[in-house]
């Protein structure tokens, strides 16, 4: 069991309201980003299908969050993905990237409008340029949950995302969602990757607006 404090109620006496100053490895991700070279490999009845996609990924700072003595800083995000040859949404996802300065713990929560949610965890140093978050089916703290049809037909056994902050000001991700597909003998790796370029700066969290 983790080494948690005996006092689980008392919040820190002083909390720095400047989220951007306390995001650690997440700080370079703050802002609005676009990528035009995404590649998705997804399952179809006849075999894997590859889709190229465009993407807009917005990450905005939120105010610090305290769970008793635990203090988290983070980014609220919206990921919107389109196929290059079709106007309708290919993928839509919302959630939070969170970092705990005291322990280096990373949290990624996600929700998609197919009836699926997940929370992945990892660890990273404050100045890390690469980091990873992972979750697996059945875990009470780093797990997945799907609607009954998805759980039957395309059960998510594991989700993993790797992020790299690049020297040219971009950032990239590679993610792997391991699926158990009903009727299939082998597990399927549903993968996505893209590199994103900043198109707008982040908007300060509410507590910091108007402060010099």
Short mmCIF file of C-alpha atoms in Angstrom, two decimals:
data_model
loop_
_atom_site.label_atom_id
_atom_site.label_comp_id
_atom_site.label_asym_id
_atom_site.label_seq_id
_atom_site.Cartn_x
_atom_site.Cartn_y
_atom_site.Cartn_z
CA UNK A 1 0.00 0.00 0.00
CA UNK A 2 1.18 3.52 -0.74
CA UNK A 3 2.61 5.56 2.11
CA UNK A 4 -0.31 7.92 2.70
CA UNK A 5 -0.48 10.39 5.63
CA UNK A 6 -2.60 9.56 8.67
CA UNK A 7 -4.40 12.92 8.34
CA UNK A 8 -6.44 12.52 5.15
CA UNK A 9 -8.56 15.66 5.62
CA UNK A 10 -6.29 18.68 6.16
CA UNK A 11 -5.44 20.59 2.98
CA UNK A 12 -2.05 22.30 2.45
CA UNK A 13 -1.85 25.60 4.30
CA UNK A 14 -0.48 27.42 1.26
CA UNK A 15 -1.44 26.64 -2.33
CA UNK A 16 0.23 28.45 -5.22
CA UNK A 17 -2.61 29.56 -7.54
CA UNK A 18 -0.31 29.79 -10.57
CA UNK A 19 -1.08 26.51 -12.35
CA UNK A 20 1.28 27.21 -15.25
CA UNK A 21 4.19 27.42 -12.80
CA UNK A 22 3.34 24.05 -11.26
CA UNK A 23 2.50 21.79 -14.19
CA UNK A 24 5.91 20.13 -14.30
CA UNK A 25 6.22 17.92 -17.40
CA UNK A 26 2.74 18.96 -18.57
CA UNK A 27 3.66 22.66 -18.94
CA UNK A 28 4.86 22.39 -22.58
CA UNK A 29 1.47 20.90 -23.55
CA UNK A 30 -0.58 23.92 -22.45
CA UNK A 31 -2.25 25.71 -25.36
CA UNK A 32 -4.16 24.92 -28.54
CA UNK A 33 -2.56 22.52 -31.01
CA UNK A 34 -3.19 21.09 -34.45
CA UNK A 35 -1.77 18.09 -36.27
CA UNK A 36 -2.29 17.00 -39.86
CA UNK A 37 -0.34 13.77 -40.05
CA UNK A 38 -2.19 11.50 -37.64
CA UNK A 39 -2.51 7.78 -38.31
CA UNK A 40 -5.12 5.49 -36.76
CA UNK A 41 -5.08 1.69 -37.10
CA UNK A 42 -8.49 0.29 -36.11
CA UNK A 43 -10.30 -3.06 -36.32
CA UNK A 44 -12.70 -4.02 -39.10
CA UNK A 45 -14.29 -7.37 -39.96
CA UNK A 46 -12.01 -7.78 -42.98
CA UNK A 47 -8.88 -6.81 -41.04
CA UNK A 48 -7.02 -3.72 -39.76
CA UNK A 49 -7.93 -0.40 -41.40
CA UNK A 50 -5.58 2.59 -41.55
CA UNK A 51 -7.05 6.10 -41.42
CA UNK A 52 -5.12 9.33 -41.79
CA UNK A 53 -6.55 12.15 -39.68
CA UNK A 54 -6.41 15.83 -38.77
CA UNK A 55 -6.60 16.83 -35.13
CA UNK A 56 -7.19 19.82 -32.86
CA UNK A 57 -6.11 19.36 -29.26
CA UNK A 58 -6.90 22.12 -26.73
CA UNK A 59 -5.33 21.99 -23.25
CA UNK A 60 -6.22 24.74 -20.78
CA UNK A 61 -4.94 25.20 -17.20
CA UNK A 62 -7.35 24.57 -14.35
CA UNK A 63 -7.13 25.85 -10.78
CA UNK A 64 -5.19 23.66 -8.30
CA UNK A 65 -7.16 20.74 -6.88
CA UNK A 66 -6.76 19.49 -3.30
CA UNK A 67 -7.89 16.09 -2.02
CA UNK A 68 -7.14 16.72 1.63
CA UNK A 69 -3.31 16.80 1.73
CA UNK A 70 -2.98 15.74 -1.91
CA UNK A 71 -2.42 18.65 -4.34
CA UNK A 72 -2.86 18.33 -8.10
CA UNK A 73 -2.23 20.76 -10.95
CA UNK A 74 -3.53 20.12 -14.42
CA UNK A 75 -4.91 20.82 -17.86
CA UNK A 76 -8.49 20.34 -19.03
CA UNK A 77 -8.45 19.06 -22.60
CA UNK A 78 -10.62 18.51 -25.64
CA UNK A 79 -9.35 16.37 -28.51
CA UNK A 80 -11.27 16.63 -31.79
CA UNK A 81 -10.27 14.39 -34.70
CA UNK A 82 -11.44 14.38 -38.34
CA UNK A 83 -10.58 12.06 -41.22
CA UNK A 84 -8.81 13.89 -44.00
CA UNK A 85 -11.51 13.11 -46.58
CA UNK A 86 -14.69 13.29 -44.46
CA UNK A 87 -16.28 16.24 -42.60
CA UNK A 88 -17.86 14.35 -39.69
CA UNK A 89 -16.12 13.77 -36.38
CA UNK A 90 -13.88 10.69 -36.33
CA UNK A 91 -13.03 10.87 -32.62
CA UNK A 92 -14.02 13.19 -29.77
CA UNK A 93 -12.46 13.00 -26.32
CA UNK A 94 -12.45 15.14 -23.17
CA UNK A 95 -10.75 14.86 -19.81
CA UNK A 96 -7.84 16.05 -17.67
CA UNK A 97 -4.08 15.70 -17.62
CA UNK A 98 -3.01 16.03 -13.95
CA UNK A 99 0.35 16.11 -12.15
CA UNK A 100 1.14 15.79 -8.45
CA UNK A 101 4.33 17.76 -7.69
CA UNK A 102 4.92 16.02 -4.34
CA UNK A 103 5.17 12.54 -5.88
CA UNK A 104 5.61 13.04 -9.64
CA UNK A 105 2.42 11.10 -10.31
CA UNK A 106 0.70 11.68 -13.67
CA UNK A 107 -3.01 11.12 -14.21
CA UNK A 108 -4.88 11.09 -17.51
CA UNK A 109 -8.66 10.86 -17.36
CA UNK A 110 -10.63 10.44 -20.57
CA UNK A 111 -14.21 10.13 -21.72
CA UNK A 112 -15.48 9.49 -25.24
CA UNK A 113 -19.10 9.65 -26.49
CA UNK A 114 -19.19 5.96 -27.35
CA UNK A 115 -19.93 5.20 -23.70
CA UNK A 116 -16.39 4.70 -22.47
CA UNK A 117 -14.17 6.20 -19.76
CA UNK A 118 -10.70 5.47 -18.40
CA UNK A 119 -8.00 6.77 -16.09
CA UNK A 120 -4.33 6.09 -16.82
CA UNK A 121 -1.42 6.75 -14.45
CA UNK A 122 2.32 7.19 -14.63
CA UNK A 123 5.25 9.06 -13.09
CA UNK A 124 7.51 11.78 -14.42
CA UNK A 125 10.11 14.23 -13.18
CA UNK A 126 9.31 17.94 -13.26
CA UNK A 127 11.54 18.53 -16.30
CA UNK A 128 10.80 15.27 -18.15
CA UNK A 129 10.52 15.58 -21.93
CA UNK A 130 9.01 12.13 -22.35
CA UNK A 131 6.43 10.41 -20.16
CA UNK A 132 3.87 7.63 -20.26
CA UNK A 133 0.49 6.80 -18.70
CA UNK A 134 -1.14 3.37 -18.64
CA UNK A 135 -4.29 1.64 -17.43
CA UNK A 136 -5.66 -1.88 -17.57
CA UNK A 137 -9.01 -3.57 -17.31
CA UNK A 138 -10.03 -4.42 -13.73
CA UNK A 139 -7.76 -1.98 -11.90
CA UNK A 140 -9.57 0.15 -9.28
CA UNK A 141 -7.13 3.07 -9.72
CA UNK A 142 -5.87 2.85 -13.32
CA UNK A 143 -8.72 1.23 -15.17
CA UNK A 144 -11.29 1.32 -17.94
CA UNK A 145 -15.09 1.17 -18.04
CA UNK A 146 -17.24 0.64 -21.16
CA UNK A 147 -20.92 0.38 -22.01
CA UNK A 148 -22.27 -3.21 -22.13
CA UNK A 149 -21.96 -3.61 -25.91
CA UNK A 150 -18.36 -2.35 -26.08
CA UNK A 151 -17.41 -4.52 -23.11
CA UNK A 152 -18.79 -7.57 -24.93
CA UNK A 153 -17.62 -6.83 -28.47
CA UNK A 154 -14.42 -4.77 -28.02
CA UNK A 155 -13.24 -5.06 -24.43
CA UNK A 156 -10.34 -2.72 -23.64
CA UNK A 157 -7.74 -4.74 -21.75
CA UNK A 158 -5.02 -2.08 -21.70
CA UNK A 159 -4.47 1.51 -22.77
CA UNK A 160 -1.08 3.18 -22.97
CA UNK A 161 -0.03 6.63 -24.19
CA UNK A 162 3.53 7.88 -24.63
CA UNK A 163 4.19 11.62 -24.98
CA UNK A 164 7.36 13.29 -26.26
CA UNK A 165 8.04 17.04 -26.08
CA UNK A 166 10.15 17.88 -29.12
CA UNK A 167 12.95 20.42 -29.48
CA UNK A 168 11.16 22.30 -32.29
CA UNK A 169 8.24 23.31 -30.05
CA UNK A 170 5.93 20.48 -31.12
CA UNK A 171 4.83 17.49 -29.09
CA UNK A 172 4.00 13.97 -30.21
CA UNK A 173 2.06 11.05 -28.85
CA UNK A 174 1.78 7.34 -29.57
CA UNK A 175 -1.03 5.35 -28.02
CA UNK A 176 -1.94 1.67 -28.00
CA UNK A 177 -5.35 0.34 -26.99
CA UNK A 178 -5.33 -3.44 -26.61
CA UNK A 179 -8.72 -4.95 -27.48
CA UNK A 180 -10.24 -8.38 -27.01
CA UNK A 181 -12.66 -8.63 -29.93
CA UNK A 182 -15.55 -11.10 -29.69
CA UNK A 183 -14.92 -14.08 -31.96
CA UNK A 184 -11.25 -13.23 -32.61
CA UNK A 185 -8.43 -15.53 -31.58
CA UNK A 186 -5.81 -12.82 -31.11
CA UNK A 187 -5.77 -9.49 -29.28
CA UNK A 188 -5.92 -6.37 -31.46
CA UNK A 189 -3.69 -3.34 -31.00
CA UNK A 190 -5.66 -0.21 -31.92
CA UNK A 191 -2.96 2.43 -32.37
CA UNK A 192 -2.84 6.18 -32.94
CA UNK A 193 0.00 8.64 -33.39
CA UNK A 194 0.42 12.28 -34.32
CA UNK A 195 2.65 15.34 -33.94
CA UNK A 196 1.02 18.62 -32.90
CA UNK A 197 2.00 22.25 -33.52
CA UNK A 198 0.83 25.15 -31.35
CA UNK A 199 -1.72 27.51 -32.91
CA UNK A 200 -2.72 29.49 -29.78
CA UNK A 201 -1.42 30.13 -26.27
CA UNK A 202 -3.27 28.82 -23.20
CA UNK A 203 -5.81 30.92 -21.33
CA UNK A 204 -4.82 31.47 -17.67
CA UNK A 205 -6.91 29.72 -15.06
CA UNK A 206 -9.54 31.84 -13.32
CA UNK A 207 -7.45 32.68 -10.25
CA UNK A 208 -4.62 34.08 -12.38
CA UNK A 209 -6.56 36.21 -14.88
CA UNK A 210 -5.74 39.88 -14.52
CA UNK A 211 -2.61 39.23 -12.47
CA UNK A 212 0.65 40.52 -13.82
#
